[in-house]
PDB file of C-alpha atoms in Angstrom:
ATOM      1  CA  MET A1448      -1.363  10.672 -21.734  1.00  0.00           C
ATOM      2  CA  ALA A1449      -3.733   7.792 -21.276  1.00  0.00           C
ATOM      3  CA  ALA A1450      -7.373   7.995 -22.440  1.00  0.00           C
ATOM      4  CA  THR A1451      -9.787   7.066 -19.675  1.00  0.00           C
ATOM      5  CA  LYS A1452     -13.293   5.800 -19.985  1.00  0.00           C
ATOM      6  CA  ASP A1453     -15.194   9.048 -19.645  1.00  0.00           C
ATOM      7  CA  ASP A1454     -13.310  10.945 -22.482  1.00  0.00           C
ATOM      8  CA  ARG A1455     -10.502  12.382 -20.336  1.00  0.00           C
ATOM      9  CA  ARG A1456      -6.921  12.557 -21.291  1.00  0.00           C
ATOM     10  CA  LEU A1457      -4.815  12.215 -18.169  1.00  0.00           C
ATOM     11  CA  VAL A1458      -1.723  14.514 -18.202  1.00  0.00           C
ATOM     12  CA  ALA A1459      -0.385  14.416 -14.657  1.00  0.00           C
ATOM     13  CA  GLU A1460      -1.177  12.337 -11.564  1.00  0.00           C
ATOM     14  CA  ASN A1461      -0.349  12.674  -7.881  1.00  0.00           C
ATOM     15  CA  ARG A1462      -0.108   9.014  -6.948  1.00  0.00           C
ATOM     16  CA  GLN A1463       1.613   9.801  -3.573  1.00  0.00           C
ATOM     17  CA  ALA A1464      -1.417  11.825  -2.329  1.00  0.00           C
ATOM     18  CA  ARG A1465      -3.473   8.774  -1.517  1.00  0.00           C
ATOM     19  CA  HIS A1466      -0.605   7.303   0.517  1.00  0.00           C
ATOM     20  CA  GLU A1467      -0.073  10.534   2.583  1.00  0.00           C
ATOM     21  CA  TYR A1468      -3.589  11.758   2.991  1.00  0.00           C
ATOM     22  CA  PHE A1469      -7.133  10.585   3.911  1.00  0.00           C
ATOM     23  CA  ILE A1470      -9.106  11.917   1.066  1.00  0.00           C
ATOM     24  CA  THR A1471     -12.605  13.104   2.230  1.00  0.00           C
ATOM     25  CA  ASP A1472     -14.034  14.898  -0.843  1.00  0.00           C
ATOM     26  CA  THR A1473     -12.989  15.590  -4.420  1.00  0.00           C
ATOM     27  CA  PHE A1474     -13.729  18.517  -6.733  1.00  0.00           C
ATOM     28  CA  GLU A1475     -13.192  19.400 -10.386  1.00  0.00           C
ATOM     29  CA  ALA A1476     -11.698  22.878 -10.974  1.00  0.00           C
ATOM     30  CA  GLY A1477     -10.691  24.694 -14.020  1.00  0.00           C
ATOM     31  CA  LEU A1478      -7.143  25.895 -14.505  1.00  0.00           C
ATOM     32  CA  GLN A1479      -6.264  29.466 -15.750  1.00  0.00           C
ATOM     33  CA  LEU A1480      -3.232  28.980 -17.810  1.00  0.00           C
ATOM     34  CA  THR A1481      -1.328  31.019 -20.330  1.00  0.00           C
ATOM     35  CA  GLY A1482      -0.861  29.933 -23.927  1.00  0.00           C
ATOM     36  CA  THR A1483       2.610  28.376 -23.525  1.00  0.00           C
ATOM     37  CA  GLU A1484       1.444  26.541 -20.386  1.00  0.00           C
ATOM     38  CA  VAL A1485      -1.446  24.927 -22.237  1.00  0.00           C
ATOM     39  CA  LYS A1486       1.054  23.739 -24.997  1.00  0.00           C
ATOM     40  CA  SER A1487       3.393  22.285 -22.527  1.00  0.00           C
ATOM     41  CA  VAL A1488       0.429  20.524 -20.570  1.00  0.00           C
ATOM     42  CA  ARG A1489      -0.776  19.170 -24.061  1.00  0.00           C
ATOM     43  CA  LYS A1490       2.558  17.632 -24.535  1.00  0.00           C
ATOM     44  CA  GLY A1491       2.214  15.851 -21.207  1.00  0.00           C
ATOM     45  CA  GLN A1492       4.739  18.004 -19.318  1.00  0.00           C
ATOM     46  CA  ALA A1493       3.286  18.731 -15.921  1.00  0.00           C
ATOM     47  CA  ASN A1494       4.192  17.743 -12.447  1.00  0.00           C
ATOM     48  CA  ILE A1495       1.841  18.151  -9.471  1.00  0.00           C
ATOM     49  CA  THR A1496       3.509  15.884  -6.858  1.00  0.00           C
ATOM     50  CA  GLU A1497       4.837  18.628  -4.688  1.00  0.00           C
ATOM     51  CA  SER A1498       1.834  21.057  -5.116  1.00  0.00           C
ATOM     52  CA  TYR A1499      -1.027  22.151  -3.008  1.00  0.00           C
ATOM     53  CA  ALA A1500      -3.892  24.528  -3.329  1.00  0.00           C
ATOM     54  CA  SER A1501      -4.535  27.621  -1.082  1.00  0.00           C
ATOM     55  CA  ALA A1502      -7.400  30.100  -0.561  1.00  0.00           C
ATOM     56  CA  GLU A1503      -6.057  33.579  -0.918  1.00  0.00           C
ATOM     57  CA  ASP A1504      -7.595  36.992  -2.051  1.00  0.00           C
ATOM     58  CA  GLY A1505     -11.092  35.510  -2.305  1.00  0.00           C
ATOM     59  CA  GLY A1506      -9.985  32.731  -4.761  1.00  0.00           C
ATOM     60  CA  LEU A1507      -8.088  29.282  -4.900  1.00  0.00           C
ATOM     61  CA  TRP A1508      -4.589  29.233  -6.238  1.00  0.00           C
ATOM     62  CA  LEU A1509      -2.503  26.206  -7.183  1.00  0.00           C
ATOM     63  CA  ILE A1510       0.976  26.581  -5.761  1.00  0.00           C
ATOM     64  CA  ASN A1511       4.205  24.947  -6.723  1.00  0.00           C
ATOM     65  CA  ALA A1512       2.822  23.073  -9.645  1.00  0.00           C
ATOM     66  CA  TYR A1513       5.634  22.642 -12.218  1.00  0.00           C
ATOM     67  CA  ILE A1514       4.697  23.246 -15.890  1.00  0.00           C
ATOM     68  CA  PRO A1515       8.137  23.598 -17.961  1.00  0.00           C
ATOM     69  CA  GLU A1516       8.654  26.266 -20.495  1.00  0.00           C
ATOM     70  CA  TYR A1517       7.324  25.362 -24.016  1.00  0.00           C
ATOM     71  CA  GLN A1518      10.324  25.036 -26.262  1.00  0.00           C
ATOM     72  CA  GLY A1519       8.487  26.036 -29.563  1.00  0.00           C
ATOM     73  CA  ALA A1520       7.953  29.771 -28.248  1.00  0.00           C
ATOM     74  CA  GLY A1521      10.557  32.347 -28.201  1.00  0.00           C
ATOM     75  CA  ARG A1522      12.261  33.412 -25.145  1.00  0.00           C
ATOM     76  CA  PHE A1523      10.043  36.549 -24.659  1.00  0.00           C
ATOM     77  CA  PHE A1524       6.820  34.693 -24.653  1.00  0.00           C
ATOM     78  CA  GLN A1525       7.620  32.108 -21.879  1.00  0.00           C
ATOM     79  CA  HIS A1526       6.044  31.700 -18.492  1.00  0.00           C
ATOM     80  CA  GLU A1527       7.401  31.086 -15.163  1.00  0.00           C
ATOM     81  CA  PRO A1528       7.381  27.349 -14.422  1.00  0.00           C
ATOM     82  CA  ARG A1529       6.338  27.393 -10.716  1.00  0.00           C
ATOM     83  CA  ARG A1530       4.074  30.442 -10.783  1.00  0.00           C
ATOM     84  CA  LYS A1531       0.847  30.478  -8.872  1.00  0.00           C
ATOM     85  CA  ARG A1532      -2.152  29.524 -11.102  1.00  0.00           C
ATOM     86  CA  ARG A1533      -5.661  30.376 -10.356  1.00  0.00           C
ATOM     87  CA  LEU A1534      -8.123  27.621  -9.896  1.00  0.00           C
ATOM     88  CA  LEU A1535     -11.674  28.172 -11.382  1.00  0.00           C
ATOM     89  CA  LEU A1536     -14.596  27.171  -9.097  1.00  0.00           C
ATOM     90  CA  HIS A1537     -17.954  28.519  -8.019  1.00  0.00           C
ATOM     91  CA  LYS A1538     -17.974  31.093  -5.145  1.00  0.00           C
ATOM     92  CA  LYS A1539     -19.819  28.683  -2.878  1.00  0.00           C
ATOM     93  CA  GLU A1540     -17.323  26.076  -3.460  1.00  0.00           C
ATOM     94  CA  ILE A1541     -14.337  28.243  -2.831  1.00  0.00           C
ATOM     95  CA  HIS A1542     -16.011  29.414   0.328  1.00  0.00           C
ATOM     96  CA  LYS A1543     -16.710  25.885   1.498  1.00  0.00           C
ATOM     97  CA  LEU A1544     -13.073  24.680   0.915  1.00  0.00           C
ATOM     98  CA  ALA A1545     -11.685  27.737   2.490  1.00  0.00           C
ATOM     99  CA  ILE A1546     -13.655  27.261   5.797  1.00  0.00           C
ATOM    100  CA  ALA A1547     -12.650  23.482   5.730  1.00  0.00           C
ATOM    101  CA  VAL A1548      -9.027  24.319   5.509  1.00  0.00           C
ATOM    102  CA  ASP A1549      -9.109  27.173   8.151  1.00  0.00           C
ATOM    103  CA  ARG A1550     -11.366  25.562  10.739  1.00  0.00           C
ATOM    104  CA  GLN A1551     -10.912  21.832  10.412  1.00  0.00           C
ATOM    105  CA  GLY A1552      -7.208  21.887   9.534  1.00  0.00           C
ATOM    106  CA  MET A1553      -7.673  20.123   6.211  1.00  0.00           C
ATOM    107  CA  THR A1554      -5.398  20.489   3.105  1.00  0.00           C
ATOM    108  CA  LEU A1555      -6.221  20.909  -0.532  1.00  0.00           C
ATOM    109  CA  ILE A1556      -4.185  18.370  -2.636  1.00  0.00           C
ATOM    110  CA  PRO A1557      -4.312  18.200  -6.485  1.00  0.00           C
ATOM    111  CA  LEU A1558      -4.823  14.551  -7.510  1.00  0.00           C
ATOM    112  CA  GLU A1559      -4.639  14.848 -11.391  1.00  0.00           C
ATOM    113  CA  VAL A1560      -4.448  17.295 -14.300  1.00  0.00           C
ATOM    114  CA  TYR A1561      -6.421  16.243 -17.358  1.00  0.00           C
ATOM    115  CA  PHE A1562      -8.128  17.504 -20.520  1.00  0.00           C
ATOM    116  CA  ASN A1563     -11.950  17.027 -20.604  1.00  0.00           C
ATOM    117  CA  ALA A1564     -13.878  15.826 -23.720  1.00  0.00           C
ATOM    118  CA  ARG A1565     -14.271  19.478 -24.807  1.00  0.00           C
ATOM    119  CA  GLY A1566     -10.224  19.997 -24.641  1.00  0.00           C
ATOM    120  CA  ILE A1567     -10.294  22.153 -21.413  1.00  0.00           C
ATOM    121  CA  ALA A1568      -7.640  21.704 -18.832  1.00  0.00           C
ATOM    122  CA  LYS A1569      -9.116  20.521 -15.472  1.00  0.00           C
ATOM    123  CA  LEU A1570      -7.624  19.786 -12.148  1.00  0.00           C
ATOM    124  CA  LYS A1571      -9.029  17.200  -9.767  1.00  0.00           C
ATOM    125  CA  LEU A1572      -8.752  18.587  -6.258  1.00  0.00           C
ATOM    126  CA  ALA A1573      -9.068  16.819  -3.050  1.00  0.00           C
ATOM    127  CA  LEU A1574      -9.993  17.911   0.397  1.00  0.00           C
ATOM    128  CA  ALA A1575      -7.708  15.753   2.580  1.00  0.00           C
ATOM    129  CA  GLN A1576      -6.361  15.329   6.061  1.00  0.00           C
ATOM    130  CA  GLY A1577      -2.674  14.056   6.651  1.00  0.00           C
ATOM    131  CA  LYS A1578      -2.107  10.502   7.746  1.00  0.00           C
ATOM    132  CA  LYS A1579       0.094   9.792  10.728  1.00  0.00           C
ATOM    133  CA  LEU A1580       2.912   7.189  10.374  1.00  0.00           C
ATOM    134  CA  HIS A1581       0.999   4.362  12.088  1.00  0.00           C
ATOM    135  CA  ASP A1582      -2.010   5.097   9.595  1.00  0.00           C
ATOM    136  CA  LYS A1583       0.360   4.539   6.731  1.00  0.00           C
ATOM    137  CA  ARG A1584       1.639   1.330   8.328  1.00  0.00           C
ATOM    138  CA  GLU A1585      -1.907   0.058   8.758  1.00  0.00           C
ATOM    139  CA  ALA A1586      -2.714   0.757   5.158  1.00  0.00           C
ATOM    140  CA  ALA A1587       0.310  -0.912   3.961  1.00  0.00           C
ATOM    141  CA  LYS A1588      -0.574  -4.055   6.072  1.00  0.00           C
ATOM    142  CA  LYS A1589      -3.968  -4.026   4.736  1.00  0.00           C
ATOM    143  CA  ARG A1590      -2.749  -3.643   1.158  1.00  0.00           C
ATOM    144  CA  ASP A1591      -0.288  -6.537   1.647  1.00  0.00           C
ATOM    145  CA  TRP A1592      -2.918  -8.751   3.262  1.00  0.00           C
ATOM    146  CA  ASN A1593      -5.303  -8.143   0.239  1.00  0.00           C
ATOM    147  CA  ARG A1594      -2.682  -8.917  -2.148  1.00  0.00           C
ATOM    148  CA  GLU A1595      -1.905 -12.201  -0.317  1.00  0.00           C
ATOM    149  CA  LYS A1596      -5.547 -13.147  -0.055  1.00  0.00           C
ATOM    150  CA  ALA A1597      -5.982 -12.627  -3.718  1.00  0.00           C
ATOM    151  CA  ARG A1598      -2.863 -14.903  -4.441  1.00  0.00           C
ATOM    152  CA  LEU A1599      -4.127 -17.717  -2.045  1.00  0.00           C
ATOM    153  CA  MET A1600      -7.560 -17.606  -3.869  1.00  0.00           C
ATOM    154  CA  ARG A1601      -6.100 -17.758  -7.154  1.00  0.00           C
ATOM    155  CA  GLU A1602      -4.059 -20.828  -6.167  1.00  0.00           C
ATOM    156  CA  LYS A1603      -7.079 -22.566  -4.630  1.00  0.00           C
ATOM    157  CA  GLY A1604      -8.963 -22.424  -7.811  1.00  0.00           C
TER     158      GLY A1604
END
């Protein structure tokens, strides 16, 4: 749980997403969570690496995100760890994202889960397109060259 420069407390991050996808646009969405889910997320226990978002039933849903059960609650008050969670966005944004996914073949990928300055759980959602293998290789070459270039510049003075 690291504090960032704009008063956000990062809980979970999908670092693999930038490697696997071309990210075209990002959105901030609210998460509709139950009480035990909020407590688990506050403890920093969330995993969004294998999750994605989908437009169903006139809304956006976060699918396959893992939030473990909260150990402080009894066994009758627990939540399902991989249940679908509603994402809270304006209707225009939901409509825009649904059209992009349907017509353009884009994907909705969660990038990070965090608490904003008011203590509300938020999800940074990206509209992305999958990279091909040669794109990944090209990105790795560019990253290696930039690292080598920085090393050479440091040595030269």
